[in-house]
Each structure stands twice: as C-alpha cells, then as structure tokens.
Coordinates of N, CA and C and ligand atoms in Angstrom, one line a residue:
M1 N 158.8 191.2 45.1 CA 158.5 189.8 45.5 C 157.6 189.2 44.4
D2 N 157.8 188.0 44.0 CA 157.1 187.4 42.9 C 155.7 187.0 43.4
Y3 N 155.5 186.7 44.6 CA 154.2 186.3 45.1 C 153.2 187.5 45.2
K4 N 151.9 187.2 45.0 CA 150.9 188.2 44.8 C 149.9 188.3 46.0
V5 N 149.5 187.1 46.5 CA 148.5 187.1 47.5 C 148.9 186.2 48.7
A6 N 148.8 186.8 49.9 CA 149.2 186.1 51.1 C 148.0 185.9 52.0
L7 N 147.9 184.8 52.6 CA 146.9 184.6 53.6 C 147.6 184.4 55.0
I8 N 147.2 185.3 55.9 CA 147.9 185.3 57.2 C 146.9 184.9 58.3
T9 N 147.2 183.9 59.1 CA 146.3 183.6 60.2 C 146.8 184.3 61.5
G10 N 145.9 184.7 62.4 CA 146.3 185.4 63.6 C 146.8 186.8 63.2
A11 N 146.1 187.4 62.2 CA 146.6 188.6 61.6 C 146.3 189.9 62.4
S12 N 145.4 189.8 63.4 CA 144.9 191.0 64.0 C 145.9 191.7 64.9
T13 N 146.8 191.0 65.5 CA 147.8 191.6 66.5 C 149.2 191.0 66.3
G14 N 150.1 191.6 67.1 CA 151.4 191.0 67.3 C 152.2 190.6 66.0
I15 N 152.7 189.4 66.0 CA 153.5 189.0 64.9 C 152.7 189.0 63.6
G16 N 151.5 188.5 63.6 CA 150.7 188.4 62.4 C 150.4 189.8 61.8
K17 N 150.2 190.7 62.6 CA 149.9 192.1 62.1 C 151.2 192.7 61.5
A18 N 152.3 192.4 62.2 CA 153.6 193.0 61.6 C 153.9 192.3 60.3
I19 N 153.6 191.0 60.1 CA 153.8 190.4 58.9 C 152.9 191.0 57.8
A20 N 151.6 191.2 58.2 CA 150.7 191.8 57.2 C 151.2 193.2 56.8
E21 N 151.7 194.0 57.7 CA 152.2 195.3 57.4 C 153.4 195.2 56.4
S22 N 154.3 194.3 56.7 CA 155.5 194.2 55.9 C 155.2 193.7 54.5
L23 N 154.3 192.8 54.4 CA 153.9 192.3 53.1 C 153.2 193.3 52.3
A24 N 152.3 194.1 53.0 CA 151.6 195.1 52.3 C 152.5 196.1 51.7
Q25 N 153.6 196.5 52.5 CA 154.6 197.4 51.9 C 155.3 196.9 50.7
R26 N 155.2 195.6 50.5 CA 155.8 195.0 49.3 C 154.8 194.8 48.2
G27 N 153.6 195.3 48.4 CA 152.6 195.2 47.3 C 151.9 193.9 47.3
V28 N 152.0 193.1 48.3 CA 151.3 191.8 48.3 C 149.8 192.0 48.8
K29 N 148.9 191.4 48.1 CA 147.5 191.5 48.5 C 147.3 190.5 49.7
L30 N 146.4 190.9 50.6 CA 146.4 190.2 51.9 C 145.0 189.6 52.2
I31 N 145.0 188.4 52.6 CA 143.7 187.8 53.2 C 144.1 187.7 54.7
L32 N 143.3 188.5 55.5 CA 143.6 188.6 56.9 C 142.6 187.7 57.7
V33 N 143.1 186.8 58.4 CA 142.3 185.8 59.1 C 142.5 185.9 60.6
A34 N 141.5 186.1 61.4 CA 141.5 186.0 62.9 C 140.1 186.0 63.4
R35 N 140.0 185.9 64.7 CA 138.6 185.8 65.2 C 138.0 187.2 65.3
R36 N 138.8 188.2 65.6 CA 138.3 189.5 65.9 C 138.1 190.4 64.7
K37 N 136.8 190.5 64.3 CA 136.5 191.2 63.0 C 136.9 192.7 63.1
E38 N 136.6 193.3 64.2 CA 136.9 194.8 64.3 C 138.3 195.1 64.1
Q39 N 139.2 194.3 64.7 CA 140.6 194.6 64.6 C 141.1 194.3 63.2
L40 N 140.5 193.3 62.6 CA 140.9 193.0 61.2 C 140.5 194.1 60.3
E41 N 139.3 194.6 60.5 CA 138.8 195.7 59.6 C 139.6 197.0 59.8
R42 N 140.1 197.2 61.1 CA 140.9 198.4 61.4 C 142.2 198.2 60.6
L43 N 142.8 197.1 60.6 CA 144.1 196.8 59.9 C 143.8 197.0 58.4
Q44 N 142.8 196.4 57.9 CA 142.4 196.5 56.5 C 142.4 198.0 56.1
Q45 N 141.7 198.8 56.9 CA 141.6 200.2 56.7 C 143.0 200.9 56.7
E46 N 143.8 200.5 57.7 CA 145.1 201.1 57.9 C 146.0 200.9 56.6
L47 N 145.8 199.7 56.1 CA 146.7 199.3 54.9 C 146.1 199.7 53.6
S48 N 144.9 200.3 53.6 CA 144.1 200.4 52.3 C 144.9 201.3 51.3
N49 N 145.8 202.2 51.8 CA 146.5 203.0 50.8 C 147.6 202.3 50.1
I50 N 148.0 201.2 50.7 CA 149.2 200.5 50.0 C 148.8 199.1 49.4
T51 N 147.8 198.5 49.9 CA 147.4 197.2 49.3 C 145.9 196.9 49.5
E52 N 145.4 196.0 48.7 CA 144.0 195.5 48.9 C 144.1 194.4 49.9
S53 N 143.1 194.4 50.8 CA 143.0 193.2 51.7 C 141.6 192.7 51.8
Y54 N 141.5 191.4 52.2 CA 140.2 190.8 52.4 C 140.1 190.2 53.8
V55 N 139.0 190.4 54.5 CA 139.0 189.9 55.9 C 138.2 188.6 56.0
I56 N 138.7 187.7 56.7 CA 137.9 186.5 57.1 C 138.0 186.5 58.6
A57 N 136.8 186.8 59.2 CA 136.7 186.8 60.7 C 136.2 185.4 61.1
C58 N 137.1 184.6 61.5 CA 136.7 183.1 61.7 C 137.7 182.5 62.7
D59 N 137.1 181.6 63.5 CA 138.0 180.8 64.4 C 138.5 179.7 63.5
I60 N 139.8 179.6 63.4 CA 140.4 178.7 62.4 C 140.2 177.2 62.8
T61 N 139.7 177.0 64.1 CA 139.4 175.6 64.4 C 138.0 175.2 63.9
D62 N 137.3 176.1 63.5 CA 136.0 175.8 62.9 C 136.2 175.4 61.4
K63 N 136.4 174.1 61.3 CA 136.8 173.6 59.9 C 135.8 173.9 58.8
I64 N 134.5 173.8 59.2 CA 133.5 174.0 58.1 C 133.5 175.4 57.7
K65 N 133.5 176.3 58.7 CA 133.4 177.7 58.4 C 134.6 178.2 57.6
L66 N 135.8 177.7 58.0 CA 137.0 178.1 57.4 C 137.0 177.6 55.9
A67 N 136.6 176.4 55.7 CA 136.6 175.8 54.3 C 135.6 176.6 53.5
A68 N 134.5 177.0 54.0 CA 133.5 177.7 53.2 C 134.1 179.1 52.9
A69 N 134.7 179.7 53.9 CA 135.3 181.1 53.6 C 136.3 181.0 52.5
L70 N 137.1 180.0 52.5 CA 138.2 179.9 51.4 C 137.5 179.5 50.1
E71 N 136.5 178.8 50.1 CA 135.7 178.5 48.9 C 135.2 179.7 48.2
Q72 N 134.8 180.7 49.1 CA 134.1 181.9 48.6 C 135.0 183.1 48.5
L73 N 136.3 182.8 48.4 CA 137.2 184.0 48.2 C 136.9 184.7 46.9
P74 N 136.9 186.0 46.9 CA 136.7 186.7 45.6 C 137.8 186.3 44.6
A75 N 137.5 186.4 43.3 CA 138.4 185.9 42.3 C 139.8 186.5 42.4
S76 N 139.9 187.8 42.8 CA 141.2 188.4 42.8 C 142.0 188.0 44.0
F77 N 141.4 187.3 44.9 CA 142.2 186.8 46.1 C 142.3 185.3 46.1
S78 N 141.8 184.6 45.1 CA 141.7 183.1 45.2 C 143.0 182.4 44.9
A79 N 143.9 183.0 44.2 CA 145.2 182.3 44.0 C 146.2 182.6 45.1
V80 N 146.0 182.0 46.2 CA 146.8 182.3 47.4 C 148.2 181.7 47.2
D81 N 149.2 182.5 47.2 CA 150.6 181.9 47.0 C 151.5 182.0 48.2
I82 N 151.1 182.8 49.2 CA 151.8 182.7 50.5 C 150.8 182.3 51.6
L83 N 151.1 181.3 52.3 CA 150.3 181.0 53.5 C 151.2 181.2 54.7
V84 N 150.8 182.1 55.6 CA 151.6 182.3 56.8 C 150.7 181.7 57.9
N85 N 151.1 180.6 58.4 CA 150.4 180.0 59.5 C 151.0 180.5 60.8
N86 N 150.4 181.6 61.2 CA 150.9 182.3 62.4 C 150.1 182.1 63.7
A87 N 148.8 181.9 63.5 CA 147.9 181.7 64.6 C 148.4 180.5 65.5
G88 N 148.5 180.8 66.8 CA 148.9 179.7 67.7 C 148.9 180.3 69.1
L89 N 148.9 179.5 70.1 CA 148.9 180.0 71.4 C 149.5 179.0 72.4
A90 N 150.0 179.6 73.5 CA 150.4 178.8 74.7 C 149.4 179.1 75.8
L91 N 149.0 178.1 76.5 CA 148.1 178.3 77.6 C 148.7 177.6 78.9
G92 N 148.9 178.4 79.9 CA 149.4 177.9 81.2 C 150.9 177.5 81.2
L93 N 151.4 177.4 82.4 CA 152.8 177.1 82.5 C 153.0 176.1 83.7
K94 N 151.9 175.3 83.9 CA 151.9 174.3 85.0 C 152.5 173.0 84.5
G95 N 153.1 172.3 85.4 CA 153.7 171.0 85.1 C 152.6 170.0 84.5
A96 N 153.1 169.1 83.8 CA 152.1 168.2 83.1 C 151.2 167.4 84.0
Q97 N 151.7 167.2 85.2 CA 150.8 166.5 86.2 C 149.7 167.3 86.8
E98 N 149.7 168.6 86.5 CA 148.6 169.4 87.1 C 148.0 170.4 86.1
A99 N 148.5 170.3 84.8 CA 148.0 171.2 83.8 C 146.5 171.0 83.5
D100 N 145.9 172.0 82.9 CA 144.5 171.9 82.6 C 144.3 171.2 81.2
W101 N 143.5 170.1 81.2 CA 143.3 169.3 80.0 C 142.8 170.1 78.9
N102 N 141.8 171.0 79.2 CA 141.2 171.8 78.2 C 142.2 172.7 77.5
D103 N 143.2 173.2 78.3 CA 144.2 174.0 77.7 C 145.0 173.2 76.7
W104 N 145.3 172.0 77.1 CA 146.1 171.1 76.2 C 145.3 170.9 74.9
E105 N 144.0 170.6 75.0 CA 143.2 170.3 73.8 C 143.2 171.6 72.9
T106 N 143.0 172.8 73.5 CA 142.9 174.0 72.7 C 144.2 174.2 72.0
M107 N 145.4 174.0 72.6 CA 146.7 174.2 72.0 C 146.8 173.2 70.8
I108 N 146.4 172.0 71.0 CA 146.6 171.0 69.9 C 145.6 171.3 68.8
N109 N 144.4 171.8 69.1 CA 143.5 172.1 68.1 C 143.9 173.3 67.2
V110 N 144.4 174.3 67.9 CA 144.8 175.6 67.1 C 146.2 175.4 66.5
N111 N 147.2 175.0 67.3 CA 148.6 175.0 66.8 C 148.9 173.8 65.8
C112 N 148.1 172.7 66.0 CA 148.4 171.6 65.1 C 147.3 171.3 64.1
I113 N 146.1 171.1 64.6 CA 145.0 170.6 63.7 C 144.6 171.7 62.7
A114 N 144.3 172.9 63.3 CA 143.9 174.0 62.4 C 145.0 174.4 61.4
L115 N 146.2 174.3 61.8 CA 147.4 174.7 61.0 C 147.5 173.6 59.8
A116 N 147.3 172.4 60.2 CA 147.4 171.3 59.1 C 146.2 171.4 58.2
H117 N 145.1 171.7 58.8 CA 143.8 171.8 58.0 C 143.9 172.9 56.9
I118 N 144.3 174.1 57.3 CA 144.3 175.2 56.4 C 145.4 175.0 55.3
T119 N 146.5 174.3 55.7 CA 147.6 174.0 54.8 C 147.0 173.0 53.7
R120 N 146.3 172.0 54.2 CA 145.7 171.0 53.3 C 144.8 171.6 52.3
L121 N 144.0 172.6 52.8 CA 143.1 173.3 51.9 C 143.8 174.1 50.8
L122 N 144.9 174.8 51.1 CA 145.5 175.7 50.2 C 146.6 175.1 49.3
L123 N 147.2 174.0 49.8 CA 148.4 173.5 49.1 C 148.1 173.0 47.7
P124 N 146.9 172.3 47.4 CA 146.7 171.8 46.1 C 146.7 173.0 45.1
G125 N 146.2 174.1 45.4 CA 146.2 175.3 44.5 C 147.6 175.8 44.2
M126 N 148.4 175.8 45.2 CA 149.8 176.2 45.1 C 150.5 175.3 44.1
V127 N 150.3 174.0 44.3 CA 151.0 173.0 43.5 C 150.5 173.1 42.0
A128 N 149.2 173.2 41.9 CA 148.6 173.3 40.5 C 149.1 174.5 39.8
R129 N 149.2 175.6 40.5 CA 149.7 176.9 39.9 C 151.2 177.0 39.8
H130 N 151.9 176.0 40.3 CA 153.4 176.0 40.4 C 153.9 177.3 41.1
C131 N 153.3 177.7 42.1 CA 153.7 178.9 42.8 C 153.2 178.8 44.3
G132 N 154.1 178.9 45.2 CA 153.6 179.0 46.6 C 154.7 178.9 47.6
H133 N 154.4 179.3 48.8 CA 155.3 179.3 49.9 C 154.5 179.2 51.2
V134 N 154.7 178.1 52.0 CA 154.1 177.9 53.3 C 155.1 178.3 54.3
V135 N 154.7 179.3 55.1 CA 155.6 179.8 56.2 C 154.9 179.5 57.5
N136 N 155.4 178.6 58.3 CA 154.8 178.2 59.6 C 155.6 178.9 60.7
I137 N 154.8 179.5 61.6 CA 155.5 180.1 62.7 C 155.5 179.1 63.9
G138 N 156.7 178.6 64.1 CA 156.9 177.6 65.2 C 157.4 178.3 66.4
S139 N 158.3 177.7 67.1 CA 158.9 178.3 68.3 C 160.1 177.6 68.7
I140 N 161.0 178.2 69.4 CA 162.1 177.5 70.0 C 161.7 176.4 71.0
A141 N 160.4 176.6 71.5 CA 159.9 175.6 72.4 C 159.7 174.3 71.7
G142 N 159.7 174.2 70.4 CA 159.6 173.0 69.7 C 160.9 172.2 69.7
T143 N 162.0 172.9 70.0 CA 163.3 172.2 70.0 C 163.8 172.1 71.4
Y144 N 163.6 173.1 72.2 CA 164.2 173.1 73.6 C 163.1 173.0 74.6
P145 N 163.0 171.9 75.4 CA 162.0 171.7 76.4 C 162.3 172.7 77.5
Y146 N 161.2 173.2 78.1 CA 161.4 174.0 79.4 C 160.2 173.6 80.3
Q147 N 160.4 173.8 81.6 CA 159.4 173.3 82.6 C 158.1 174.1 82.4
G148 N 157.1 173.4 82.3 CA 155.7 174.0 82.0 C 155.5 174.1 80.5
G149 N 156.4 173.8 79.7 CA 156.2 174.0 78.2 C 155.4 172.8 77.7
N150 N 155.5 171.7 78.3 CA 154.9 170.4 77.9 C 154.1 170.4 76.5
V151 N 152.8 170.5 76.5 CA 152.1 170.4 75.3 C 152.3 171.5 74.3
Y152 N 152.6 172.7 74.8 CA 152.9 173.8 73.9 C 154.2 173.5 73.1
G153 N 155.2 173.0 73.8 CA 156.5 172.7 73.1 C 156.2 171.5 72.1
A154 N 155.4 170.6 72.5 CA 155.1 169.4 71.6 C 154.3 169.9 70.4
T155 N 153.4 170.9 70.6 CA 152.7 171.3 69.4 C 153.7 172.0 68.4
K156 N 154.6 172.7 69.0 CA 155.6 173.5 68.1 C 156.6 172.5 67.5
A157 N 156.9 171.4 68.1 CA 157.7 170.4 67.5 C 156.9 169.8 66.3
F158 N 155.6 169.7 66.4 CA 154.7 169.2 65.3 C 154.9 170.2 64.2
V159 N 154.8 171.5 64.5 CA 154.9 172.5 63.4 C 156.2 172.4 62.6
E160 N 157.3 172.2 63.4 CA 158.6 172.1 62.8 C 158.7 170.9 61.9
Q161 N 158.3 169.7 62.4 CA 158.4 168.5 61.7 C 157.4 168.4 60.5
F162 N 156.2 169.0 60.7 CA 155.3 169.1 59.6 C 155.8 169.9 58.5
T163 N 156.5 171.0 58.8 CA 157.1 171.8 57.8 C 158.2 171.0 57.0
L164 N 159.0 170.3 57.7 CA 160.1 169.5 57.0 C 159.5 168.4 56.2
N165 N 158.4 167.8 56.7 CA 157.7 166.8 55.9 C 157.0 167.4 54.7
L166 N 156.5 168.6 54.8 CA 155.9 169.2 53.7 C 156.9 169.4 52.6
K167 N 158.1 169.8 53.0 CA 159.2 170.1 52.1 C 159.5 168.8 51.3
A168 N 159.5 167.7 52.0 CA 159.7 166.4 51.4 C 158.6 166.1 50.3
D169 N 157.4 166.3 50.7 CA 156.3 166.0 49.8 C 156.3 167.0 48.6
L170 N 156.8 168.2 48.8 CA 156.8 169.2 47.7 C 157.9 169.1 46.7
L171 N 158.8 168.1 47.0 CA 159.9 167.9 46.1 C 159.4 167.7 44.7
G172 N 160.0 168.3 43.7 CA 159.5 168.2 42.3 C 158.5 169.3 42.0
T173 N 158.2 170.1 43.0 CA 157.3 171.3 42.7 C 158.2 172.5 43.1
P174 N 157.8 173.7 42.6 CA 158.5 174.9 43.1 C 158.0 175.4 44.4
V175 N 157.0 174.8 45.0 CA 156.4 175.3 46.2 C 157.4 175.1 47.4
R176 N 157.5 176.2 48.2 CA 158.5 176.1 49.3 C 157.8 176.0 50.7
A177 N 158.6 175.6 51.7 CA 158.0 175.5 53.0 C 159.1 175.9 54.0
T178 N 158.7 176.7 55.0 CA 159.7 177.2 55.9 C 159.1 177.2 57.3
S179 N 159.9 176.9 58.3 CA 159.5 177.0 59.7 C 160.3 178.1 60.4
I180 N 159.6 179.1 60.9 CA 160.3 180.2 61.6 C 160.1 180.0 63.1
E181 N 161.2 179.9 63.8 CA 161.1 179.5 65.2 C 161.6 180.6 66.2
P182 N 160.7 181.5 66.6 CA 161.2 182.6 67.5 C 161.3 182.1 68.9
G183 N 162.2 182.8 69.6 CA 162.2 182.8 71.1 C 161.3 183.8 71.7
M184 N 161.7 184.5 72.7 CA 160.9 185.5 73.4 C 160.5 186.7 72.5
V185 N 159.3 186.9 72.3 CA 158.8 188.0 71.5 C 157.9 188.9 72.4
G186 N 158.3 190.1 72.6 CA 157.5 191.1 73.4 C 156.5 191.8 72.5
Q187 N 155.8 192.7 73.0 CA 154.8 193.5 72.3 C 153.8 192.7 71.5
S188 N 153.5 191.5 72.1 CA 152.4 190.7 71.5 C 151.5 190.2 72.7
E189 N 150.4 189.5 72.3 CA 149.5 189.0 73.3 C 149.9 187.7 73.9
F190 N 151.1 187.1 73.4 CA 151.4 185.8 73.7 C 151.4 185.4 75.2
S191 N 152.1 186.3 75.9 CA 152.2 186.0 77.4 C 150.9 186.3 78.1
L192 N 150.2 187.3 77.7 CA 148.9 187.6 78.3 C 147.9 186.5 78.1
V193 N 148.0 185.9 76.9 CA 147.1 184.7 76.6 C 147.5 183.5 77.5
R194 N 148.9 183.3 77.5 CA 149.4 182.2 78.3 C 148.9 182.3 79.8
F195 N 148.9 183.5 80.3 CA 148.5 183.7 81.7 C 147.1 184.2 81.9
K196 N 146.3 184.0 80.8 CA 144.9 184.2 80.9 C 144.5 185.6 81.4
G197 N 145.2 186.6 80.8 CA 144.8 188.0 81.2 C 145.5 188.5 82.4
D198 N 146.3 187.8 83.1 CA 147.1 188.3 84.2 C 148.3 189.1 83.7
K199 N 148.0 190.5 83.7 CA 149.0 191.4 83.1 C 150.4 191.3 83.8
E200 N 150.2 191.3 85.1 CA 151.5 191.4 85.9 C 152.4 190.2 85.7
Q201 N 151.7 189.0 85.7 CA 152.5 187.7 85.4 C 153.0 187.7 84.0
A202 N 152.2 188.2 83.1 CA 152.6 188.3 81.7 C 153.8 189.2 81.5
E203 N 153.8 190.3 82.1 CA 154.9 191.3 81.9 C 156.2 190.8 82.6
K204 N 156.1 190.1 83.7 CA 157.2 189.6 84.4 C 158.2 188.8 83.6
V205 N 157.6 188.0 82.7 CA 158.3 187.1 81.8 C 159.4 187.9 81.0
Y206 N 159.1 189.2 80.6 CA 160.0 189.9 79.8 C 160.8 191.0 80.5
E207 N 160.6 191.0 81.8 CA 161.3 192.0 82.7 C 162.8 191.9 82.5
G208 N 163.5 193.0 82.2 CA 164.9 193.0 82.1 C 165.5 192.4 80.8
I209 N 164.6 191.9 79.9 CA 165.1 191.3 78.7 C 164.7 192.1 77.5
D210 N 165.7 192.3 76.7 CA 165.4 193.1 75.4 C 164.9 192.1 74.4
A211 N 163.6 191.8 74.6 CA 163.0 190.7 73.8 C 162.9 191.1 72.3
L212 N 162.7 190.0 71.5 CA 162.4 190.3 70.0 C 161.1 191.1 69.9
Q213 N 160.9 191.7 68.8 CA 159.7 192.5 68.6 C 159.0 191.8 67.4
P214 N 157.7 191.9 67.2 CA 157.0 191.4 66.1 C 157.7 191.7 64.8
I215 N 158.2 192.9 64.6 CA 158.8 193.3 63.4 C 160.0 192.5 63.1
D216 N 160.7 192.0 64.1 CA 161.9 191.2 63.8 C 161.5 189.9 63.1
I217 N 160.4 189.4 63.6 CA 159.9 188.1 63.0 C 159.3 188.4 61.6
A218 N 158.6 189.5 61.4 CA 158.1 189.9 60.1 C 159.3 190.0 59.1
N219 N 160.4 190.7 59.6 CA 161.6 190.8 58.7 C 162.1 189.5 58.3
S220 N 162.1 188.5 59.2 CA 162.6 187.2 58.8 C 161.7 186.5 57.8
V221 N 160.4 186.7 58.0 CA 159.4 186.1 57.0 C 159.7 186.7 55.6
V222 N 159.8 188.0 55.6 CA 160.0 188.6 54.3 C 161.3 188.1 53.7
W223 N 162.3 188.0 54.5 CA 163.6 187.5 54.0 C 163.5 186.2 53.4
V224 N 162.8 185.2 54.0 CA 162.8 183.9 53.4 C 161.9 183.9 52.2
L225 N 160.9 184.7 52.1 CA 160.1 184.8 50.9 C 160.8 185.4 49.8
E226 N 161.8 186.3 50.1 CA 162.5 187.0 49.0 C 163.7 186.3 48.5
Q227 N 164.0 185.1 49.0 CA 165.2 184.4 48.6 C 164.9 184.0 47.1
P228 N 166.0 183.8 46.3 CA 165.8 183.4 44.9 C 165.0 182.1 44.9
K229 N 164.4 181.9 43.7 CA 163.5 180.7 43.6 C 164.0 179.4 43.9
H230 N 165.4 179.2 43.7 CA 166.0 177.9 44.0 C 166.4 177.7 45.4
V231 N 166.1 178.6 46.3 CA 166.5 178.6 47.7 C 165.3 178.3 48.6
N232 N 165.4 177.3 49.4 CA 164.4 177.0 50.4 C 165.0 177.1 51.8
I233 N 164.6 178.0 52.6 CA 165.0 178.1 54.0 C 164.1 177.1 54.8
N234 N 164.7 176.0 55.2 CA 163.9 175.0 55.9 C 163.4 175.5 57.3
R235 N 164.4 175.9 58.1 CA 164.1 176.3 59.5 C 164.9 177.6 59.8
M236 N 164.3 178.5 60.5 CA 165.1 179.6 61.0 C 164.8 179.8 62.5
E237 N 165.8 179.7 63.3 CA 165.6 179.8 64.8 C 166.1 181.2 65.2
I238 N 165.3 181.9 65.9 CA 165.7 183.3 66.3 C 165.4 183.5 67.8
M239 N 166.5 184.1 68.4 CA 166.3 184.4 69.8 C 166.8 185.8 70.1
P240 N 166.3 186.5 71.1 CA 166.9 187.7 71.5 C 168.3 187.4 72.0
V241 N 169.2 188.4 71.9 CA 170.6 188.2 72.4 C 170.6 187.8 73.9
G242 N 169.6 188.3 74.6 CA 169.5 188.0 76.1 C 168.8 186.7 76.4
Q243 N 168.6 185.8 75.5 CA 168.0 184.5 75.8 C 168.9 183.4 75.3
A244 N 168.9 182.2 75.9 CA 169.7 181.1 75.5 C 168.9 179.8 75.7
P245 N 169.2 178.8 74.9 CA 168.5 177.5 75.2 C 168.7 177.1 76.6
S246 N 167.7 176.7 77.3 CA 167.8 176.6 78.8 C 168.7 175.4 79.1
R247 N 169.4 175.5 80.2 CA 170.3 174.4 80.7 C 169.3 173.4 81.2
P248 N 169.7 172.1 81.3 CA 168.9 171.1 81.9 C 168.5 171.4 83.3
A249 N 167.3 171.2 83.7 CA 166.9 171.5 85.1 C 167.4 170.3 85.9
Y250 N 167.5 170.5 87.2 CA 167.9 169.4 88.1 C 167.2 169.5 89.4
D251 N 167.1 168.4 90.1 CA 166.6 168.4 91.5 C 167.7 167.9 92.4
K252 N 168.2 168.8 93.3 CA 169.3 168.5 94.1 C 169.2 167.4 95.0
K253 N 167.9 167.0 95.3 CA 167.7 165.9 96.3 C 168.1 164.6 95.7
Q254 N 168.1 164.5 94.4 CA 168.2 163.1 93.8 C 169.6 162.8 93.4
Ligands
LIG301 C1 157.5 181.2 72.7 C2 159.0 181.1 72.9 O1 160.9 181.4 74.5 O2 158.8 182.6 74.9 O3 157.2 180.6 71.5 O4 158.9 180.2 75.2 S1 159.4 181.4 74.5

C-alpha cells in the first residue's frame, strides 16, 4: 500500500478495531482515536510487533480537544494520508413522534458534525501533500429507510452525500473519497449501543442471521485503498446474504 499513516476514529472496538488490525498487517502506521484510552492502549500494545501506533483518547465531538490533539501529532504521524471516519452510532428504534431528542442530537453530533470536522481538519494536508484517501463508514440505512431508523438513517445519508461531494471538490487532486455502506454487522457494539446496554434486545436483532463481521468491512476498506491510483470507489454497499433492502411498510387499515 502506498499510504503510510492512517487515522481511524472509533478504533477501540468492532469495525474500527478490525480496520486497524488489517492496516497494521499492511505496514501502515496508525493513529487510534476513541474515547476509551485503556482499550486503545491495549490495541496499541497488541499491534506493537507489526506497526507503530499513536493513541488519541478523545471524544471526537469535542472540537477543541480534537483539533489540539491533531496539532500536536508527533512528526512521524503528522502526514495523515488515510482518514477512516468510522465512529458513529445509532440510538433507539422508536418512531419519530416518540423518539428521544437527545438521542437525535447525539447522532447528528457524532455521525455528521464530528465526521465533517475531522475531515475538514485533515483534508488540507492531504491535498497539499498530493496524497490521501478519506474512507467514510456509512450504512445501508442512508439509502433504505426502515421504521425507527429516522435520524440515524438521515445521518448516514449525510455521510454518503458528503463523501460524493468531497469527491467533487477533490477533482484535480489525487486525493480519493469513498463511502462504505454496510448492512447488519455482528460482533460489534452497534446494537448494544442502540438499545442502551439491553443485551437481550441487542442480540435479538441478529438472531438466525449470518451477519457480516467487522473483518468483512475491514477487507472492503483495504480493497478500496489498494485500488490503482487512478481508481476511486465512490460507494460500496455491503449486506449479509441473509439481508435485503426492506419492502415498503404498510398499514392495512388505510
Ligand atoms: C446499520 C445497518 O442494517 O443494521 O448501519 O440497520 S442495519
């Protein structure tokens, strides 16, 4: 891989961790960003035989702290050429008329504002160095509405559209932009976070379904990064074989 340094948000678990492991195996140096310092340091330790990594334990919605951390990157990590915007979350599955406003605000802050902010901070360096790739982890929920998806789906539509617009603005530069849009991914905290720690409810979602695994998404990320320099994968939508875009819902009474 031509790229040397990757910054991954939400790197401590699930898809982010799998991406970190896959990039480490390809000799890419890593900046691991997440809130949980201990988990990041454990991952840093685990990967220490194969690559160097640098930990930023920070809530990415804290714009001041994040900007300061990026300003203070050690010289050997400062030329970030891969940005994987993986941090994101779904909260709740209630209809729009009864959903929790704070949940909506949190999803917009993390999935949209923080993602745009970190991209805005790192993009000028990529363009100036003529080298870079922004990989945004979206969701099939950004394309296919489902009941209770409301603001989560809307934030992921933002991710998809933001990526395509980045691509437009990056025309004339070698910097690439890709939106990876997974369906159901098991073995991650996604569902547990959505249902606020209710393990039973979280596990029910994947019952009887051979869901995607974090490594499947990591493989896709590596694949888009390894394409020849003249190739930009704009969007990649991935589902388990056992999932399909939902059929329109209906109310029999009407
Ligand atoms: C999550 C995709 O299908 O679990 O981003 O709602 S799905």
